[in-house]
Each structure stands twice: as C-alpha cells, then as structure tokens.
Coordinates of C-alpha atoms in Angstrom, one line a residue:
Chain O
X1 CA 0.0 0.0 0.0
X2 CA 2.8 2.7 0.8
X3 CA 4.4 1.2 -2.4
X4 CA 1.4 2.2 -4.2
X5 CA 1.2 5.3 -3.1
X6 CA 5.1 6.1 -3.7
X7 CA 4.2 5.1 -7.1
X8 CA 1.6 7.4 -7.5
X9 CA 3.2 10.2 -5.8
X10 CA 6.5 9.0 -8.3
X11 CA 4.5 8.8 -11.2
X12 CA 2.5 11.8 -10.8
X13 CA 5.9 14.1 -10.6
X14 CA 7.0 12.5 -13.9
X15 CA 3.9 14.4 -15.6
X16 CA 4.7 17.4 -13.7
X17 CA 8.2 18.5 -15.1
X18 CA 8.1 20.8 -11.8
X19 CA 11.4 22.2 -13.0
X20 CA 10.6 23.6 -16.4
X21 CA 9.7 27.0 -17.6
X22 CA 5.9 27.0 -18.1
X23 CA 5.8 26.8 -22.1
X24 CA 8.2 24.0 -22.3
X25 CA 6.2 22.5 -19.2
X26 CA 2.9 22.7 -21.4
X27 CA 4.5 21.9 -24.2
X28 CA 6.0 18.4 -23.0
X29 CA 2.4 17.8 -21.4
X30 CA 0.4 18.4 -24.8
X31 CA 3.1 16.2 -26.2
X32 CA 2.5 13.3 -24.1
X33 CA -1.1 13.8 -23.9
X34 CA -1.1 13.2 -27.8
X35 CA 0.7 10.5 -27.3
X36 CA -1.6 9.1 -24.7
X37 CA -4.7 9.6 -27.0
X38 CA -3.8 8.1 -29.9
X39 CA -1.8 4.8 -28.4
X40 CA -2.7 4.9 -24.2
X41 CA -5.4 2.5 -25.0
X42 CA -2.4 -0.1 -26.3
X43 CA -0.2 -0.3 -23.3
X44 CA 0.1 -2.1 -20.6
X45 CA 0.4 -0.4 -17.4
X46 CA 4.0 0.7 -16.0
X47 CA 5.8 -1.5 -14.1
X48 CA 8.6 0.7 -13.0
X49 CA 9.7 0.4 -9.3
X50 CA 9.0 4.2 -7.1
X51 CA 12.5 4.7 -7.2
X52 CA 13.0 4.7 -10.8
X53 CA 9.8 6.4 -11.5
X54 CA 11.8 8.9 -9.4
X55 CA 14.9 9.1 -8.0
X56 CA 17.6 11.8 -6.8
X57 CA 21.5 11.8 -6.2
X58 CA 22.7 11.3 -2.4
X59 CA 23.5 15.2 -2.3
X60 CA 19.9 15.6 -3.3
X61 CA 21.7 17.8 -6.0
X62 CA 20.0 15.9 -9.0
X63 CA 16.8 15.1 -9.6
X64 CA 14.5 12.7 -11.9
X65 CA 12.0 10.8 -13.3
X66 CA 11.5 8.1 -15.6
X67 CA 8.6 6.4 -17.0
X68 CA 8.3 2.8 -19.5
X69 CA 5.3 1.9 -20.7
X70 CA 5.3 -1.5 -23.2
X71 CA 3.1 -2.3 -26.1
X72 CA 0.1 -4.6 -25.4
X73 CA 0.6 -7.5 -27.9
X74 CA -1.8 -5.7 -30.2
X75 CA -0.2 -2.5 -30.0
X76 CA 2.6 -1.0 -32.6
X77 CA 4.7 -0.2 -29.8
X78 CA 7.5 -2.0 -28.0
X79 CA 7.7 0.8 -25.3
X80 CA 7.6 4.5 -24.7
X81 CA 9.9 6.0 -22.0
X82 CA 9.8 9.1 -20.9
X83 CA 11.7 11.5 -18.3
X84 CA 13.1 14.4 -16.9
X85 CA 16.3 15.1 -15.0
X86 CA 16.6 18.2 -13.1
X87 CA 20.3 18.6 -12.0
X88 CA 22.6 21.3 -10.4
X89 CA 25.7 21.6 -11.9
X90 CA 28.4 24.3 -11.5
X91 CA 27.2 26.5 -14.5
X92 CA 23.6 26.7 -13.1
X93 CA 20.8 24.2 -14.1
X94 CA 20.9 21.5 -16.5
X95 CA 17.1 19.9 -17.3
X96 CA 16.9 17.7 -19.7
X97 CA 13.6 16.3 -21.0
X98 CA 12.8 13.2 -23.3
X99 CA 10.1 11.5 -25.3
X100 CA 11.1 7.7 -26.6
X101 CA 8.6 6.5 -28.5
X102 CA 10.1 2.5 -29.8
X103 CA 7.7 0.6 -32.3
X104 CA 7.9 -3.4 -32.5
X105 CA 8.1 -5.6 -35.6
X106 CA 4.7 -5.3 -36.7
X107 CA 4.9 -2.0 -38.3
X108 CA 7.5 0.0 -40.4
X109 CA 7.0 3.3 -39.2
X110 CA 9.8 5.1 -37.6
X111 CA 10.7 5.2 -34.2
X112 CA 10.1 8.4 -32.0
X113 CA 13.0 10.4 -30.6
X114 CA 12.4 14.1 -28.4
X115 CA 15.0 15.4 -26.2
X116 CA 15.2 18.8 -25.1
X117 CA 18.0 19.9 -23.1
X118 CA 18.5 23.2 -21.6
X119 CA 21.8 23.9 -20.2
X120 CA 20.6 27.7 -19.3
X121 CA 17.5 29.7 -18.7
X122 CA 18.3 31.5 -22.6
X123 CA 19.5 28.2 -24.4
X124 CA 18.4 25.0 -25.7
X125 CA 19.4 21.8 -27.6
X126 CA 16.5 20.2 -29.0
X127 CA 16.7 17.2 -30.7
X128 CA 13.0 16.0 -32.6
X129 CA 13.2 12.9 -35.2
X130 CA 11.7 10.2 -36.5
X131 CA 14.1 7.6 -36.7
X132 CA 14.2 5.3 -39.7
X133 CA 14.1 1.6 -39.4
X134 CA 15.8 1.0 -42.8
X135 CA 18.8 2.0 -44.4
X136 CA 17.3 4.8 -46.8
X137 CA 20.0 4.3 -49.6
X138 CA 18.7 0.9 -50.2
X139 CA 14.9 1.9 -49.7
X140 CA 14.7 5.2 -51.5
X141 CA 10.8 4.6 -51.5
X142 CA 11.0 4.7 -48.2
X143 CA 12.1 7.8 -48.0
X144 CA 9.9 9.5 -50.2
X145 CA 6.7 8.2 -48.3
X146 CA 7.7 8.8 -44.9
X147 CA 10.2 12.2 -45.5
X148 CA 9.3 13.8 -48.1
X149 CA 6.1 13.2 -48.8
X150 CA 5.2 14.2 -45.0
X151 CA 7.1 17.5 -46.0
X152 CA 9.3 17.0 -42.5
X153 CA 11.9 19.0 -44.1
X154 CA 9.7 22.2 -44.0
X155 CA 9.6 22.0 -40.1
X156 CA 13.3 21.3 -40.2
X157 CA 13.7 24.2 -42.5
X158 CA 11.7 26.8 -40.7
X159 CA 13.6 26.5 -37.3
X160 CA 17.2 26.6 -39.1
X161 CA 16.1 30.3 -40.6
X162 CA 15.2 31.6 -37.1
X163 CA 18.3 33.8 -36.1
X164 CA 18.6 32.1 -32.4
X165 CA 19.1 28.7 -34.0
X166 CA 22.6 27.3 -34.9
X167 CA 23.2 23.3 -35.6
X168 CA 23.7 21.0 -32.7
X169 CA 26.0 18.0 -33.9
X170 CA 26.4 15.0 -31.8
X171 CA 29.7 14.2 -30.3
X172 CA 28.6 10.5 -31.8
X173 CA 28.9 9.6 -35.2
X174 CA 26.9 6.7 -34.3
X175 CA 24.0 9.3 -33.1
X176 CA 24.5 11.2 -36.1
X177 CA 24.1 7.7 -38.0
X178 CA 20.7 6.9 -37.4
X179 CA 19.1 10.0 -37.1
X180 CA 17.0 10.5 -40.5
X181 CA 18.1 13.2 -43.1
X182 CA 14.7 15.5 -41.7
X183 CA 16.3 15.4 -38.1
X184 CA 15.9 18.4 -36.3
X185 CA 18.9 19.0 -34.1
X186 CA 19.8 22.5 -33.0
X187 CA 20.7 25.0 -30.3
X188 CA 18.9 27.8 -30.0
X189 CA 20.4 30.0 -28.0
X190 CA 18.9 33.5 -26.7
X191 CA 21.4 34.9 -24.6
X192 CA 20.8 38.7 -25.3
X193 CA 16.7 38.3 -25.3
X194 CA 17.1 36.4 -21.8
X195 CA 14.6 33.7 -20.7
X196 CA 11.5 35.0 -22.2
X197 CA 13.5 34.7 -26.0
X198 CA 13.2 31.0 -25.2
X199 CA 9.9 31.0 -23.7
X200 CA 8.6 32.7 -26.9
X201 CA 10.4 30.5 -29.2
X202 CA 9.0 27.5 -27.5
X203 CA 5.5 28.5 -27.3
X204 CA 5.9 30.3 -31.5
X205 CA 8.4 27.7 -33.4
X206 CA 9.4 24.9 -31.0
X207 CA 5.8 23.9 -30.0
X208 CA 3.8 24.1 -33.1
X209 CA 7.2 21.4 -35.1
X210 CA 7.4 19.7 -31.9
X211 CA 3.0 18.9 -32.5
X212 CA 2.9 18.9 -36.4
X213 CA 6.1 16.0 -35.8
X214 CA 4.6 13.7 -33.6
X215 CA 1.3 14.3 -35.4
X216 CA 3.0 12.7 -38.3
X217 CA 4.3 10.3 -36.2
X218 CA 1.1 9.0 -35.1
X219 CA -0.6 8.8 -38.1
X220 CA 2.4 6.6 -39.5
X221 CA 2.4 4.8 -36.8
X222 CA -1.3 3.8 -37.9
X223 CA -1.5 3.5 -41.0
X224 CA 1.9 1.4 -41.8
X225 CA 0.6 -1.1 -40.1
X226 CA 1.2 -3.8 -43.3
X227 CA 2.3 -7.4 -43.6
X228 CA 6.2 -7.5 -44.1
X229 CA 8.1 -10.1 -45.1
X230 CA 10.2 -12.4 -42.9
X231 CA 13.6 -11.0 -44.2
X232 CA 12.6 -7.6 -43.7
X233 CA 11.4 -8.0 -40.3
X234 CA 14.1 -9.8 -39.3
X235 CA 16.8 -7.2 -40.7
X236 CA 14.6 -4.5 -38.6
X237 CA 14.9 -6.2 -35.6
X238 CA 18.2 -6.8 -36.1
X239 CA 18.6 -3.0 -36.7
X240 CA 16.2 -1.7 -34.0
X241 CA 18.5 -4.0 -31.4
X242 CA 21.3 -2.2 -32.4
X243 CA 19.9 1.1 -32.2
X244 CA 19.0 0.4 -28.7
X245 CA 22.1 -1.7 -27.6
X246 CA 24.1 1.6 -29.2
X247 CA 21.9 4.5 -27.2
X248 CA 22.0 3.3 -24.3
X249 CA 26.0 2.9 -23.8
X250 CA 26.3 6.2 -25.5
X251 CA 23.7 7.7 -23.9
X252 CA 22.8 6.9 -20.4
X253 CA 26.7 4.8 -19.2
X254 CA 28.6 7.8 -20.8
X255 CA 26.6 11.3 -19.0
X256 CA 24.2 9.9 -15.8
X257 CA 27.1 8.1 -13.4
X258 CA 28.8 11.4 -13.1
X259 CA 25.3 13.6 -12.3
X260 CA 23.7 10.8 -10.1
X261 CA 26.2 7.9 -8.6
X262 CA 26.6 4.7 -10.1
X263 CA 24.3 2.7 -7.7
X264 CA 21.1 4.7 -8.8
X265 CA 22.1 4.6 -12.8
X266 CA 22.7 1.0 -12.1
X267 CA 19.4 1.3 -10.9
X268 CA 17.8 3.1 -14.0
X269 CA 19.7 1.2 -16.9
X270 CA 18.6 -2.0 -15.6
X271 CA 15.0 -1.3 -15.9
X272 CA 15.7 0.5 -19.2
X273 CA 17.4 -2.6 -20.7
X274 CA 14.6 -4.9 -19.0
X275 CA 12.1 -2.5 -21.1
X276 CA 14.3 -2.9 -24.2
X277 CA 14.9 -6.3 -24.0
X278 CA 18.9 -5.6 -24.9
Chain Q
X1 CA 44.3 11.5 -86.6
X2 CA 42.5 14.8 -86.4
X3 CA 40.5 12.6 -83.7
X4 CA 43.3 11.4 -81.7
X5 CA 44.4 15.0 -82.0
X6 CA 41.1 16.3 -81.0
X7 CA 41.4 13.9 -77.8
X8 CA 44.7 15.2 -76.7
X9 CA 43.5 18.6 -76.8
X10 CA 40.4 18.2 -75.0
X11 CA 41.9 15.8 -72.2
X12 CA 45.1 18.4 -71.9
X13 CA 41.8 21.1 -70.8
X14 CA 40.2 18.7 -68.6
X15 CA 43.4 18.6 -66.6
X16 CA 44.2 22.0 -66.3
X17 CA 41.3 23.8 -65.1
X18 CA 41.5 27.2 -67.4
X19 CA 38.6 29.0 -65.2
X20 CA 39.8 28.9 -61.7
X21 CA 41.4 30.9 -59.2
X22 CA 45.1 29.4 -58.9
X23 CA 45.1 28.2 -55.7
X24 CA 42.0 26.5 -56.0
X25 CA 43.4 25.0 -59.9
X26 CA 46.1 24.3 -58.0
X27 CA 44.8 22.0 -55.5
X28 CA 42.9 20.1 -58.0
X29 CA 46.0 19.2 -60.0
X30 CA 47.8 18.2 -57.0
X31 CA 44.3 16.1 -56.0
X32 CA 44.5 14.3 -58.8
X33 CA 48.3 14.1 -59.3
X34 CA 47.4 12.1 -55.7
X35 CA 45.4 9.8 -56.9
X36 CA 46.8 9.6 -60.1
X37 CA 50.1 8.3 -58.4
X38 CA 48.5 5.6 -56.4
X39 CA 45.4 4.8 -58.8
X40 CA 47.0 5.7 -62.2
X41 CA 48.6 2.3 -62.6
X42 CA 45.4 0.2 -62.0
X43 CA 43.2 2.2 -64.8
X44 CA 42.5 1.7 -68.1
X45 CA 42.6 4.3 -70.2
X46 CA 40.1 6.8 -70.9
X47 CA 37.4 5.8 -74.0
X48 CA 35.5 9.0 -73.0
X49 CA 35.0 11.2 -76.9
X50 CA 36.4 14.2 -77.3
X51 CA 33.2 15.8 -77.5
X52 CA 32.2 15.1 -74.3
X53 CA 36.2 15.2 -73.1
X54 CA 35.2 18.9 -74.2
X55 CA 32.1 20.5 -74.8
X56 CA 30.3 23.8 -74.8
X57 CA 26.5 25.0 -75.9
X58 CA 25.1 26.5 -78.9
X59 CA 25.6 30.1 -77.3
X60 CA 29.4 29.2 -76.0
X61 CA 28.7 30.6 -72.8
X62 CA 28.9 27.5 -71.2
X63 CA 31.6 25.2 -71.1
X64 CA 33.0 22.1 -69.6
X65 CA 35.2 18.7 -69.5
X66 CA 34.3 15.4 -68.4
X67 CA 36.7 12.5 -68.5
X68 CA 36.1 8.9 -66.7
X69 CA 38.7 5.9 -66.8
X70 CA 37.3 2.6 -65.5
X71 CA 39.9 0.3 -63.4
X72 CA 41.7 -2.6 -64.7
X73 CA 40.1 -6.2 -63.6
X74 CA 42.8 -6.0 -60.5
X75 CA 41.9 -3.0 -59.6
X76 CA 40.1 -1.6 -56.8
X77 CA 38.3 0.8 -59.0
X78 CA 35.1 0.8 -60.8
X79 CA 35.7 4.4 -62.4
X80 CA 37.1 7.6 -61.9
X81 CA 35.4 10.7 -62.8
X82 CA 36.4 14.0 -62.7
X83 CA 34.9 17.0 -64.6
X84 CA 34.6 21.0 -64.8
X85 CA 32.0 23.4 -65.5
X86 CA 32.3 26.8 -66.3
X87 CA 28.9 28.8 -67.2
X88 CA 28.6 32.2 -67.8
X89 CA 24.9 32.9 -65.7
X90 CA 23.2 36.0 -64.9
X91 CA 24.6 36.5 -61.6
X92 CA 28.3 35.8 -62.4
X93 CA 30.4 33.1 -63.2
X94 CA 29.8 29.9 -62.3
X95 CA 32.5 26.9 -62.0
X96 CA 31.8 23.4 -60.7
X97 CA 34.5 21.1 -59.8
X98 CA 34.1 17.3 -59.3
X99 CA 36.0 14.3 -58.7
X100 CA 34.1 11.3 -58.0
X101 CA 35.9 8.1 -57.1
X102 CA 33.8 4.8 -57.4
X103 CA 35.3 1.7 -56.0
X104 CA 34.2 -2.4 -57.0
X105 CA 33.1 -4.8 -55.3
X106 CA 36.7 -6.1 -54.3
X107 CA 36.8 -3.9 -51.5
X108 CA 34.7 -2.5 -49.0
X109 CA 36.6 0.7 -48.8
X110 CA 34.0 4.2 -49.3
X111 CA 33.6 5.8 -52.3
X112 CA 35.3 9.3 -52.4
X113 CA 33.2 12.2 -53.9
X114 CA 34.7 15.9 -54.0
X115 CA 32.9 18.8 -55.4
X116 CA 33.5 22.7 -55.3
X117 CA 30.9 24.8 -56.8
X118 CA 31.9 28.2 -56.9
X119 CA 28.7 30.7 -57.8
X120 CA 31.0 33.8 -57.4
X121 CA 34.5 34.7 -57.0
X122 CA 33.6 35.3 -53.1
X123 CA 31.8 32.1 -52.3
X124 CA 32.2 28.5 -52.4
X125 CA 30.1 25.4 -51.8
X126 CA 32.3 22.6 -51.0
X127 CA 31.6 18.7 -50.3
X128 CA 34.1 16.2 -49.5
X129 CA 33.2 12.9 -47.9
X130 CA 33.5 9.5 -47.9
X131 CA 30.9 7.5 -48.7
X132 CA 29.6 4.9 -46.9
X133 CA 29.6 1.2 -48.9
X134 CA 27.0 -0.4 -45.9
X135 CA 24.2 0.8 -43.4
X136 CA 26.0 2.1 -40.2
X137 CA 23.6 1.7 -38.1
X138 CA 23.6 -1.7 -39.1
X139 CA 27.6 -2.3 -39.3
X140 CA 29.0 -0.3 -36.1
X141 CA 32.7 -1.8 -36.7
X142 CA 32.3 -0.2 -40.2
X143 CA 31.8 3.1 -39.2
X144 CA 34.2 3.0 -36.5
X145 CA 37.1 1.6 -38.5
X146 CA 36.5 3.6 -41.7
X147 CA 35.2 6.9 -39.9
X148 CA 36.4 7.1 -36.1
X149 CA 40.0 5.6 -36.1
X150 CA 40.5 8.1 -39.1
X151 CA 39.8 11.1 -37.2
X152 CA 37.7 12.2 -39.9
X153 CA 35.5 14.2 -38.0
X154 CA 38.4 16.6 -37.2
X155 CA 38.5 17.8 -40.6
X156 CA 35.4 18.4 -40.7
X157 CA 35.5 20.1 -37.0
X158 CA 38.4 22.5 -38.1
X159 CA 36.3 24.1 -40.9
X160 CA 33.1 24.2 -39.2
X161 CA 34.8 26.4 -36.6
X162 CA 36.0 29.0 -39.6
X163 CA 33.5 32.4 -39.5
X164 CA 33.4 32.2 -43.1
X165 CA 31.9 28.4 -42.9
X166 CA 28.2 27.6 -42.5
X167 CA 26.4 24.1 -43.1
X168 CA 25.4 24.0 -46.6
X169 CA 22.4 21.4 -46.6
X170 CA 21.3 19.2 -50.0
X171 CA 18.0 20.1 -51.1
X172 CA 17.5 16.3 -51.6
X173 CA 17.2 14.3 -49.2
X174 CA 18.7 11.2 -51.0
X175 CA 21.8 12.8 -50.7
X176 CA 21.8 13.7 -47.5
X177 CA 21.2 10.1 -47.0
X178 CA 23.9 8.9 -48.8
X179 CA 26.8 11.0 -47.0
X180 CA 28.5 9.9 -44.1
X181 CA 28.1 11.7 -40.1
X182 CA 31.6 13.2 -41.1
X183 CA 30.7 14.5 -44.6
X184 CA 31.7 18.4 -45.3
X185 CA 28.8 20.1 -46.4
X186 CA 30.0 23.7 -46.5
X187 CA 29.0 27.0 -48.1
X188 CA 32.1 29.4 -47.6
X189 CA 31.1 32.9 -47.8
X190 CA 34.2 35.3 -48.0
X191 CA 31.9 38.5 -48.8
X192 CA 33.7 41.5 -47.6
X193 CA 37.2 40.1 -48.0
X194 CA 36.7 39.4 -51.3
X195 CA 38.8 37.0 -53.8
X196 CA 41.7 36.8 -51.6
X197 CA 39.4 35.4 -48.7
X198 CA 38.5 32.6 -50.7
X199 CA 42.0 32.0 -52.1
X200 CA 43.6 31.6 -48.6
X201 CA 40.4 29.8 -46.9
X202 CA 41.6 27.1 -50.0
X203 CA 45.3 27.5 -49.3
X204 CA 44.7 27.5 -45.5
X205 CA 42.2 25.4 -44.7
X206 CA 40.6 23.2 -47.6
X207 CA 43.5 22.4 -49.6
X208 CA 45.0 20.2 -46.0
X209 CA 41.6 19.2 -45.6
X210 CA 41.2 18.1 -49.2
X211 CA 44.7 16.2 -49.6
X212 CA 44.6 14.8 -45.7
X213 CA 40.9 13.3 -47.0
X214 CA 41.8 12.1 -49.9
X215 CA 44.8 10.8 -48.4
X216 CA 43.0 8.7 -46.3
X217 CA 41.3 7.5 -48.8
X218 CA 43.9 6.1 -50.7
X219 CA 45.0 4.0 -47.6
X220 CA 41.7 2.4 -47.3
X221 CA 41.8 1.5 -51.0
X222 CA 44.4 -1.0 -50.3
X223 CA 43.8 -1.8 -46.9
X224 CA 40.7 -2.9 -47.2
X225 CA 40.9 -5.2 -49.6
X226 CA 40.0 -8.6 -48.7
X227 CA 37.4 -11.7 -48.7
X228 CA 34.0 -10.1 -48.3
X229 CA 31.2 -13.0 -48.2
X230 CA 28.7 -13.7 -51.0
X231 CA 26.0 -11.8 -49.4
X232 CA 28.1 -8.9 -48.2
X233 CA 29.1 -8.4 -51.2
X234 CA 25.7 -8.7 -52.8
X235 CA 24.2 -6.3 -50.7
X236 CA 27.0 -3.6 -51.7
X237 CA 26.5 -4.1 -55.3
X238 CA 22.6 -3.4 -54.9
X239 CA 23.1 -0.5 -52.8
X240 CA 26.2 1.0 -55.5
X241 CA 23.7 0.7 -58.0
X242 CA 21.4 2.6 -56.3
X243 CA 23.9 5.0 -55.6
X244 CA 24.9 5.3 -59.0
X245 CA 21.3 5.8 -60.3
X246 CA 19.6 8.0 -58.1
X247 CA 22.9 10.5 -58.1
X248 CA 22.4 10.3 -62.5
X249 CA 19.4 11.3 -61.6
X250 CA 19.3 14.1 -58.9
X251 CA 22.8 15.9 -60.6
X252 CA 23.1 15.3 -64.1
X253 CA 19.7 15.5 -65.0
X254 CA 18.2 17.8 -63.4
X255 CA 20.9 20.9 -63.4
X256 CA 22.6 20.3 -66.5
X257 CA 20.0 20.6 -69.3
X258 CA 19.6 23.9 -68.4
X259 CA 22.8 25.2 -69.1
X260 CA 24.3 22.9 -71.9
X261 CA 20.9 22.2 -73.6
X262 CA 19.6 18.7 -73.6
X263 CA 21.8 17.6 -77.0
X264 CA 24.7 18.0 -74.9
X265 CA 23.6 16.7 -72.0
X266 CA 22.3 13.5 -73.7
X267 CA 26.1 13.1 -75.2
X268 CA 27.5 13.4 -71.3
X269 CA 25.1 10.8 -69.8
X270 CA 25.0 8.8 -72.0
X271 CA 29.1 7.9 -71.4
X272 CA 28.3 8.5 -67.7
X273 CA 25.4 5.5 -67.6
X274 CA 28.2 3.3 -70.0
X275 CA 30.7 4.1 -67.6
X276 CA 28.5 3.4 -64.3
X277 CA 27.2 0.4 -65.9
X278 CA 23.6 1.7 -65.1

C-alpha cells in the first residue's frame, strides 16, 4: 500500500516536469497527452519500481524521473519512456527532457526520438526525429513516403532560418548515424533576449514542429501497419536491437554516473534494458 | 588523326582547369596528381570522346570537360570521374569542380566524392566525404574503423569552426542520406574580403583538408581489400547501384540541361550511364 502510493506520488511528478519553464512545461504535457490519445489505449500499465519512476542523487543535487510503458501484444509499440532530469551543476541548471517513442516488428514506421536539453534559462538543444528503421539508400521509396512526402523538411527548414538557432552535432557519429536526413537537431540559443527569448520561441516555433512532428508520427504509426516479409522483419529487428544496444552505452553509461552515482544509474539502466529487451 | 588530335587537346583542358582561381586550380592538379600516383597504374585508359572530353553549348557561354577511366580487372576501382563546368549565368560566373571516385566490389573501402561549386569569386560550396559502402547503423565496426579511427571528423570540425563556414544542406534528401556523419557540407562565404578570402580559406584550410581526406582514402583502397562474403558483397552491389542511379538522376539530370541544352547533356550521360554500368 505505501508502495502504491510512492508510485503514485512517483509517477504523478513524472507528468509534472516541476522544473521547467511553463511553455516547455505545457509543451511536453500536450506532447505526451497526444501520445496518450492516440496509443494509451495499447499499453500495458508501467511496471517501474518508485524509485525509478523517481529518484535523486545522495547530495539531493540531482533530480528525476522516468517512466516505460510496453506495447500490449496488439499495440505497434515496444515501449515508450519518458523522463526528466533536473540537475545542479556548477554552471547553473541542466534539465533535460525526453520522449522515446520505440515501435515493434509489426509496423515499419519510424521510431520516435524528443529530447530537449536546456543547459541555461536562454538556451536549448533540441533534438526532434523520427528515426528510420531502414537504411534509406537501399529503400529510396522509403524515404519519399515517410520524409518527403510528409514534407518534414519544412519544419526542419523553418527553425534553421530563425536567427537564435545554430546546428547541434552530436559528439557521436553513431548518433548522427541513425538520425533520419529531416532530423531536427539544434541549439537555440537566446542569450541577449534572456529567458522570455526561449519561452517565446517554444510557445511560436518549438511547439507548433514539436506537435505537427509527432502528429506525423502518429498517423504513421497507424497507417503502416502492413504485412512485411520475414527477411525484412528480421533485418529491422536486427537494426532496431542495435539502435538500442548503441543509445543506451552512448547515452545513459557515458553522461548519468557522473550527475547521479553509479548505484542509482545501475538502478535506472537496468529497468531501461529490462524494457528494451537488450 | 584529327580525332586522336582532337582527344589530346580536350583531355590536356580537362586537366588543367582554365577557369579557376590558382590556388583552387592548384589543388585540384595536386588532388588528382594524388590519386593519379596511387590509382593511375590500375586504370585503363580513358574511352570517353572528345566531344564530351570537351564540350560547350550553342551560345558558348557555357563550357566544360568530363573525363572517366574505368579500373583494370585487378583494380580496386570501378571508375574515376572528374569533370569542370564553367557557365557564364546571370549573376556571375559559375565553375563546378568534381572528382568522384567509385570503387568495386573487391573492397569494401567508401567511395570518395569531392565537389567545389563556386557561384561567385567570393563564395564557395564545397563537399568532400567519404561514402559509406553499408548501413552504419547496421555495421557499427564499419563506421568506426572507416570513420572514427581516421579522425575524420576533425576535418570536418576545423572548418566548421571558420567564420566564413556555415552548413550547406542538400536540397534532396537522398543525398543527405547517402553521405557519411563526417561529410563536409559547407557553403564558404568570404563576402567582404573578397577574392583573396577565398583563395587563402583554399590555401589554408581546404586544400589540408582536401589532400589529408583524400589521403585517407587512398589508404583504405588497399587496406581494405580482402574476402568479403557472397552476401556482403551482394548487398553492396545493390546498394552502389542505387547510388549510381539515383545520383544520374538528382545531378546530371536535373541541373545540366539547363545550361548545356539537352543535346549536350544526352552526349555526357549517356558515357556516364556506360561508364557506371547503369
């Protein structure tokens, strides 16, 4: 019963984002209520221990969140993780947000990626994409029906003219590998205009891609629902494991031991990897 | 006679670059002397025409060279192309440089493409990058071995950081595609320096950056030959050929007919489909 209740309490801070500013706040919870709307009705309930669902450092410097939700066998999703870390570091507050949104075999649409990560009240890396699940120079048609015929370059396009917006290349050349060629990944930075220059752009640019992108994404996610042949599936999977394998040593092994302790990233990549199957 | 004549004349202009600023004419002789010196010995040589060795259209504003040599059977090249525009259009001069290096199946080394295309005598578009022969999401130790242990990225780091350099991003998204996470894909913008910027940005910075890729290059030609398996290899042919047609397709055909007429432009790709065996 008090486990329940942590779990609620856990679970009802990862919707919160009680660190944010309020348009990115609003933004992430219009995000995930989209999310929840279309493809709620196919999961299966979390079952992420309290202290995953939230969790802090031992200095109580660093907080955060993180949810997993799997696919239903029905559903077109093999999980969807979200979470929030809120952390103090010695150049002010670092919060970074993220939206994982991982299909399973059964479709070919692309997988979900949404990470926003704001080093300073006036600047932002923002990473939106829908991640292919083939190689696009052997499936040019591929391409064409879910990039370009979805116009994603145009929202791609319309945040690189805004003056506040430079590129953001990963460190990774295995990130920058499977990121699709409509990948939005940028740093906006607003350091004269102070915080309300990023607070506008959010709630004017950021938000209205952010929506229009995951509105894509969830009508793919629908409609490419389509009977693929054994080979195909099989060199998906292969790929999708990789991807995942991949992110999560670059990702979470390289950057969260040094902002929360080993013993609670131990903690979180377990459950991560339980959820990814890796 | 008058043919063979004809040929020597029109393959003497291929090679030296009459429309270009000498520091930029003189990095692509000592490109090619490069490759030349390593390459030379394994090629056959040329069978291109002299008409397409050398051509201009009806108006002789516009003119250009093309030559291609296909490898020898030991040799780890499929065909060598290099070529120069020069077109007199309403906002200036324009002068396209390419040298496009297309390997067999005998190795998995990357292809090397390298194009400069100049749209005025302050300004420069320039891609260089090795392109990837498999899926690197897919083949991790490929992309680490071909791309990381290089230090490719470097190059590509060192320009980036110039004021003069911003991203220069492919209108198609094929392309995009088919470059690499450490592909330069630069527009250089010397504006109020004026010709000189752009003659020492090529002195200073893209001519190492040029000969230490190409460089490279030339060491993975031979070190990478070896035993690839039957399906390996099969799945590098279909993805060349793909390559080969959808770049016919996207470059040639859709820029060129404008400003050779389509005569001329017939003439060119038709030795460039013989040539790429498409």
């Amino acid at each position: 019963r008090s486990n329940a209740r942590a779990a609620a309490a856990a679970s009802s801070s990862m919707q919160s984002f009680p660190h944010l500013q309020p348009s990115h706040r609003d933004l992430m919870s219009d995000l995930l209520s989209a999310v929840e709307a279309r493809l709620g009705p196919t999961l299966l309930p979390s079952s992420v221990p309290p202290d995953v669902l939230s969790f802090t450092n031992q200095q109580g410097t660093s907080q955060g969140a993180l949810d997993i939700r799997s696919g239903a066998p029905d559903s077109p999703v093999d999980f969807i993780l979200q979470s929030w870390l809120h952390c103090k570091v010695p150049i002010g507050d670092l919060n970074i947000t993220t939206l994982f949104a991982f299909l399973n075999a059964s479709v070919d649409a692309p997988h979900l990626v949404l990470e926003f990560i704001q080093g300073s009240p006036t600047s932002l890396i923002l990473l939106m994409d829908l991640i292919p699940r083939k190689d696009l120079v052997l499936h040019p048609e591929y391409l064409d029906e879910i990039y370009d015929k979805t116009h994603l370059d145009k929202r791609r396009q319309a945040l690189a003219r805004l003056p506040q917006v430079s590129p953001y290349i990963s460190s990774s050349l295995y990130i920058r590998s499977v990121l699709s060629p409509t990948a939005i990944s940028v740093n906006i930075d607003c350091g004269g205009e102070g915080e309300s220059g990023i607070e506008e752009i959010i709630l004017l640019h950021v938000g209205p891609a952010a929506k229009d992108i995951v509105g894509i994404w969830l009508d793919l996610c629908t409609s490419r629902t389509r009977d693929l042949g054994e080979a195909e599936r099989a060199e998906m999977v292969r790929r999708d494991t990789l991807i995942k394998n991949k992110t999560v040593e670059i990702d979470l092994a390289a950057n969260l031991p040094r902002l929360f302790g080993s013993d609670v990233v131990d903690r979180i990549v377990r459950e991560i990897q339980k959820a990814f199957r890796i």
